[in-house]
């Protein structure tokens, strides 16, 4: 049996996750450093009170209403077609 390289199976985390305030909304964008067919993203908003509902999307952008408390935060995880996933990346704006 040939040795397996565990690093080969790692899914890279999204890069450049950032939010931009646009009026009453915050638009978060990011990049997939190693796109593959069937890739998607699991994301959810979070606050000090807890996590919001997770959703899967195919595009590297999410628009949320700006948190009236002043900070809008999300978590994004890259998910491959075979269900392998990256580590979670979190970002808040502003």
JSON list of C-alpha atoms in Angstrom, two decimals:
[
{"chain": "A", "resi": 1, "resn": "UNK", "atom": "CA", "xyz": [0.00, 0.00, 0.00]},
{"chain": "A", "resi": 2, "resn": "UNK", "atom": "CA", "xyz": [1.44, 3.34, -1.06]},
{"chain": "A", "resi": 3, "resn": "UNK", "atom": "CA", "xyz": [1.69, 5.97, 1.68]},
{"chain": "A", "resi": 4, "resn": "UNK", "atom": "CA", "xyz": [-0.96, 8.65, 1.46]},
{"chain": "A", "resi": 5, "resn": "UNK", "atom": "CA", "xyz": [-0.11, 12.33, 1.69]},
{"chain": "A", "resi": 6, "resn": "UNK", "atom": "CA", "xyz": [-2.74, 13.78, 4.04]},
{"chain": "A", "resi": 7, "resn": "UNK", "atom": "CA", "xyz": [-1.97, 17.30, 2.82]},
{"chain": "A", "resi": 8, "resn": "UNK", "atom": "CA", "xyz": [-3.14, 16.36, -0.70]},
{"chain": "A", "resi": 9, "resn": "UNK", "atom": "CA", "xyz": [-6.67, 15.89, 0.61]},
{"chain": "A", "resi": 10, "resn": "UNK", "atom": "CA", "xyz": [-6.84, 19.25, 2.36]},
{"chain": "A", "resi": 11, "resn": "UNK", "atom": "CA", "xyz": [-9.33, 21.74, 1.01]},
{"chain": "A", "resi": 12, "resn": "UNK", "atom": "CA", "xyz": [-7.91, 25.28, 1.03]},
{"chain": "A", "resi": 13, "resn": "UNK", "atom": "CA", "xyz": [-9.74, 27.97, 2.95]},
{"chain": "A", "resi": 14, "resn": "UNK", "atom": "CA", "xyz": [-11.30, 30.87, 1.10]},
{"chain": "A", "resi": 15, "resn": "UNK", "atom": "CA", "xyz": [-9.08, 33.92, 0.73]},
{"chain": "A", "resi": 16, "resn": "UNK", "atom": "CA", "xyz": [-9.68, 37.64, 0.87]},
{"chain": "A", "resi": 17, "resn": "UNK", "atom": "CA", "xyz": [-12.95, 37.48, 2.80]},
{"chain": "A", "resi": 18, "resn": "UNK", "atom": "CA", "xyz": [-14.01, 41.08, 3.25]},
{"chain": "A", "resi": 19, "resn": "UNK", "atom": "CA", "xyz": [-17.17, 43.08, 3.69]},
{"chain": "A", "resi": 20, "resn": "UNK", "atom": "CA", "xyz": [-18.13, 46.42, 2.19]},
{"chain": "A", "resi": 21, "resn": "UNK", "atom": "CA", "xyz": [-20.96, 48.56, 3.56]},
{"chain": "A", "resi": 22, "resn": "UNK", "atom": "CA", "xyz": [-23.33, 49.54, 0.75]},
{"chain": "A", "resi": 23, "resn": "UNK", "atom": "CA", "xyz": [-26.19, 51.61, 2.12]},
{"chain": "A", "resi": 24, "resn": "UNK", "atom": "CA", "xyz": [-28.22, 49.50, 4.56]},
{"chain": "A", "resi": 25, "resn": "UNK", "atom": "CA", "xyz": [-26.41, 46.30, 3.49]},
{"chain": "A", "resi": 26, "resn": "UNK", "atom": "CA", "xyz": [-23.00, 44.69, 3.82]},
{"chain": "A", "resi": 27, "resn": "UNK", "atom": "CA", "xyz": [-21.67, 42.83, 0.78]},
{"chain": "A", "resi": 28, "resn": "UNK", "atom": "CA", "xyz": [-19.13, 40.12, 1.62]},
{"chain": "A", "resi": 29, "resn": "UNK", "atom": "CA", "xyz": [-16.88, 38.69, -1.10]},
{"chain": "A", "resi": 30, "resn": "UNK", "atom": "CA", "xyz": [-14.05, 36.17, -1.18]},
{"chain": "A", "resi": 31, "resn": "UNK", "atom": "CA", "xyz": [-12.02, 34.06, -3.59]},
{"chain": "A", "resi": 32, "resn": "UNK", "atom": "CA", "xyz": [-11.57, 30.32, -3.98]},
{"chain": "A", "resi": 33, "resn": "UNK", "atom": "CA", "xyz": [-7.78, 29.75, -4.18]},
{"chain": "A", "resi": 34, "resn": "UNK", "atom": "CA", "xyz": [-8.15, 26.39, -5.98]},
{"chain": "A", "resi": 35, "resn": "UNK", "atom": "CA", "xyz": [-11.51, 26.13, -7.80]},
{"chain": "A", "resi": 36, "resn": "UNK", "atom": "CA", "xyz": [-12.81, 22.68, -8.72]},
{"chain": "A", "resi": 37, "resn": "UNK", "atom": "CA", "xyz": [-16.04, 21.64, -10.43]},
{"chain": "A", "resi": 38, "resn": "UNK", "atom": "CA", "xyz": [-18.91, 21.40, -7.94]},
{"chain": "A", "resi": 39, "resn": "UNK", "atom": "CA", "xyz": [-17.36, 23.71, -5.34]},
{"chain": "A", "resi": 40, "resn": "UNK", "atom": "CA", "xyz": [-19.73, 25.59, -3.08]},
{"chain": "A", "resi": 41, "resn": "UNK", "atom": "CA", "xyz": [-19.67, 27.55, 0.14]},
{"chain": "A", "resi": 42, "resn": "UNK", "atom": "CA", "xyz": [-21.36, 27.10, 3.49]},
{"chain": "A", "resi": 43, "resn": "UNK", "atom": "CA", "xyz": [-21.88, 30.44, 5.19]},
{"chain": "A", "resi": 44, "resn": "UNK", "atom": "CA", "xyz": [-23.74, 31.84, 8.15]},
{"chain": "A", "resi": 45, "resn": "UNK", "atom": "CA", "xyz": [-23.98, 35.17, 9.94]},
{"chain": "A", "resi": 46, "resn": "UNK", "atom": "CA", "xyz": [-22.94, 35.33, 13.57]},
{"chain": "A", "resi": 47, "resn": "UNK", "atom": "CA", "xyz": [-23.19, 37.73, 16.49]},
{"chain": "A", "resi": 48, "resn": "UNK", "atom": "CA", "xyz": [-22.22, 37.71, 20.14]},
{"chain": "A", "resi": 49, "resn": "UNK", "atom": "CA", "xyz": [-25.63, 36.12, 20.76]},
{"chain": "A", "resi": 50, "resn": "UNK", "atom": "CA", "xyz": [-24.84, 33.12, 18.55]},
{"chain": "A", "resi": 51, "resn": "UNK", "atom": "CA", "xyz": [-24.73, 31.75, 15.03]},
{"chain": "A", "resi": 52, "resn": "UNK", "atom": "CA", "xyz": [-27.35, 32.31, 12.37]},
{"chain": "A", "resi": 53, "resn": "UNK", "atom": "CA", "xyz": [-28.72, 29.69, 9.99]},
{"chain": "A", "resi": 54, "resn": "UNK", "atom": "CA", "xyz": [-26.16, 28.10, 7.68]},
{"chain": "A", "resi": 55, "resn": "UNK", "atom": "CA", "xyz": [-26.78, 28.02, 3.94]},
{"chain": "A", "resi": 56, "resn": "UNK", "atom": "CA", "xyz": [-24.95, 26.58, 0.92]},
{"chain": "A", "resi": 57, "resn": "UNK", "atom": "CA", "xyz": [-24.34, 28.80, -2.09]},
{"chain": "A", "resi": 58, "resn": "UNK", "atom": "CA", "xyz": [-22.35, 28.55, -5.33]},
{"chain": "A", "resi": 59, "resn": "UNK", "atom": "CA", "xyz": [-21.26, 32.18, -5.69]},
{"chain": "A", "resi": 60, "resn": "UNK", "atom": "CA", "xyz": [-18.43, 33.85, -3.74]},
{"chain": "A", "resi": 61, "resn": "UNK", "atom": "CA", "xyz": [-20.58, 36.69, -2.43]},
{"chain": "A", "resi": 62, "resn": "UNK", "atom": "CA", "xyz": [-23.25, 37.25, 0.22]},
{"chain": "A", "resi": 63, "resn": "UNK", "atom": "CA", "xyz": [-25.30, 40.41, 0.85]},
{"chain": "A", "resi": 64, "resn": "UNK", "atom": "CA", "xyz": [-26.70, 40.90, 4.35]},
{"chain": "A", "resi": 65, "resn": "UNK", "atom": "CA", "xyz": [-28.61, 43.70, 6.03]},
{"chain": "A", "resi": 66, "resn": "UNK", "atom": "CA", "xyz": [-26.14, 45.72, 8.08]},
{"chain": "A", "resi": 67, "resn": "UNK", "atom": "CA", "xyz": [-26.37, 44.87, 11.78]},
{"chain": "A", "resi": 68, "resn": "UNK", "atom": "CA", "xyz": [-27.90, 47.90, 13.55]},
{"chain": "A", "resi": 69, "resn": "UNK", "atom": "CA", "xyz": [-25.42, 47.26, 16.38]},
{"chain": "A", "resi": 70, "resn": "UNK", "atom": "CA", "xyz": [-22.64, 48.34, 14.05]},
{"chain": "A", "resi": 71, "resn": "UNK", "atom": "CA", "xyz": [-20.79, 45.13, 13.19]},
{"chain": "A", "resi": 72, "resn": "UNK", "atom": "CA", "xyz": [-21.92, 42.53, 10.64]},
{"chain": "A", "resi": 73, "resn": "UNK", "atom": "CA", "xyz": [-20.09, 39.18, 10.72]},
{"chain": "A", "resi": 74, "resn": "UNK", "atom": "CA", "xyz": [-20.09, 35.99, 8.63]},
{"chain": "A", "resi": 75, "resn": "UNK", "atom": "CA", "xyz": [-18.33, 32.66, 8.51]},
{"chain": "A", "resi": 76, "resn": "UNK", "atom": "CA", "xyz": [-17.46, 30.99, 5.18]},
{"chain": "A", "resi": 77, "resn": "UNK", "atom": "CA", "xyz": [-16.28, 27.43, 4.50]},
{"chain": "A", "resi": 78, "resn": "UNK", "atom": "CA", "xyz": [-15.30, 26.08, 1.07]},
{"chain": "A", "resi": 79, "resn": "UNK", "atom": "CA", "xyz": [-17.01, 22.73, 0.36]},
{"chain": "A", "resi": 80, "resn": "UNK", "atom": "CA", "xyz": [-16.01, 20.37, -2.45]},
{"chain": "A", "resi": 81, "resn": "UNK", "atom": "CA", "xyz": [-18.49, 18.29, -4.48]},
{"chain": "A", "resi": 82, "resn": "UNK", "atom": "CA", "xyz": [-17.43, 15.21, -2.45]},
{"chain": "A", "resi": 83, "resn": "UNK", "atom": "CA", "xyz": [-18.37, 17.02, 0.82]},
{"chain": "A", "resi": 84, "resn": "UNK", "atom": "CA", "xyz": [-14.78, 17.63, 1.96]},
{"chain": "A", "resi": 85, "resn": "UNK", "atom": "CA", "xyz": [-14.46, 21.11, 3.45]},
{"chain": "A", "resi": 86, "resn": "UNK", "atom": "CA", "xyz": [-11.92, 23.75, 4.38]},
{"chain": "A", "resi": 87, "resn": "UNK", "atom": "CA", "xyz": [-11.42, 25.38, 7.72]},
{"chain": "A", "resi": 88, "resn": "UNK", "atom": "CA", "xyz": [-13.93, 28.09, 8.59]},
{"chain": "A", "resi": 89, "resn": "UNK", "atom": "CA", "xyz": [-12.92, 31.71, 7.90]},
{"chain": "A", "resi": 90, "resn": "UNK", "atom": "CA", "xyz": [-14.65, 34.53, 9.79]},
{"chain": "A", "resi": 91, "resn": "UNK", "atom": "CA", "xyz": [-14.84, 38.23, 9.04]},
{"chain": "A", "resi": 92, "resn": "UNK", "atom": "CA", "xyz": [-16.64, 41.25, 10.45]},
{"chain": "A", "resi": 93, "resn": "UNK", "atom": "CA", "xyz": [-17.38, 44.65, 8.94]},
{"chain": "A", "resi": 94, "resn": "UNK", "atom": "CA", "xyz": [-16.70, 47.39, 9.79]}
]
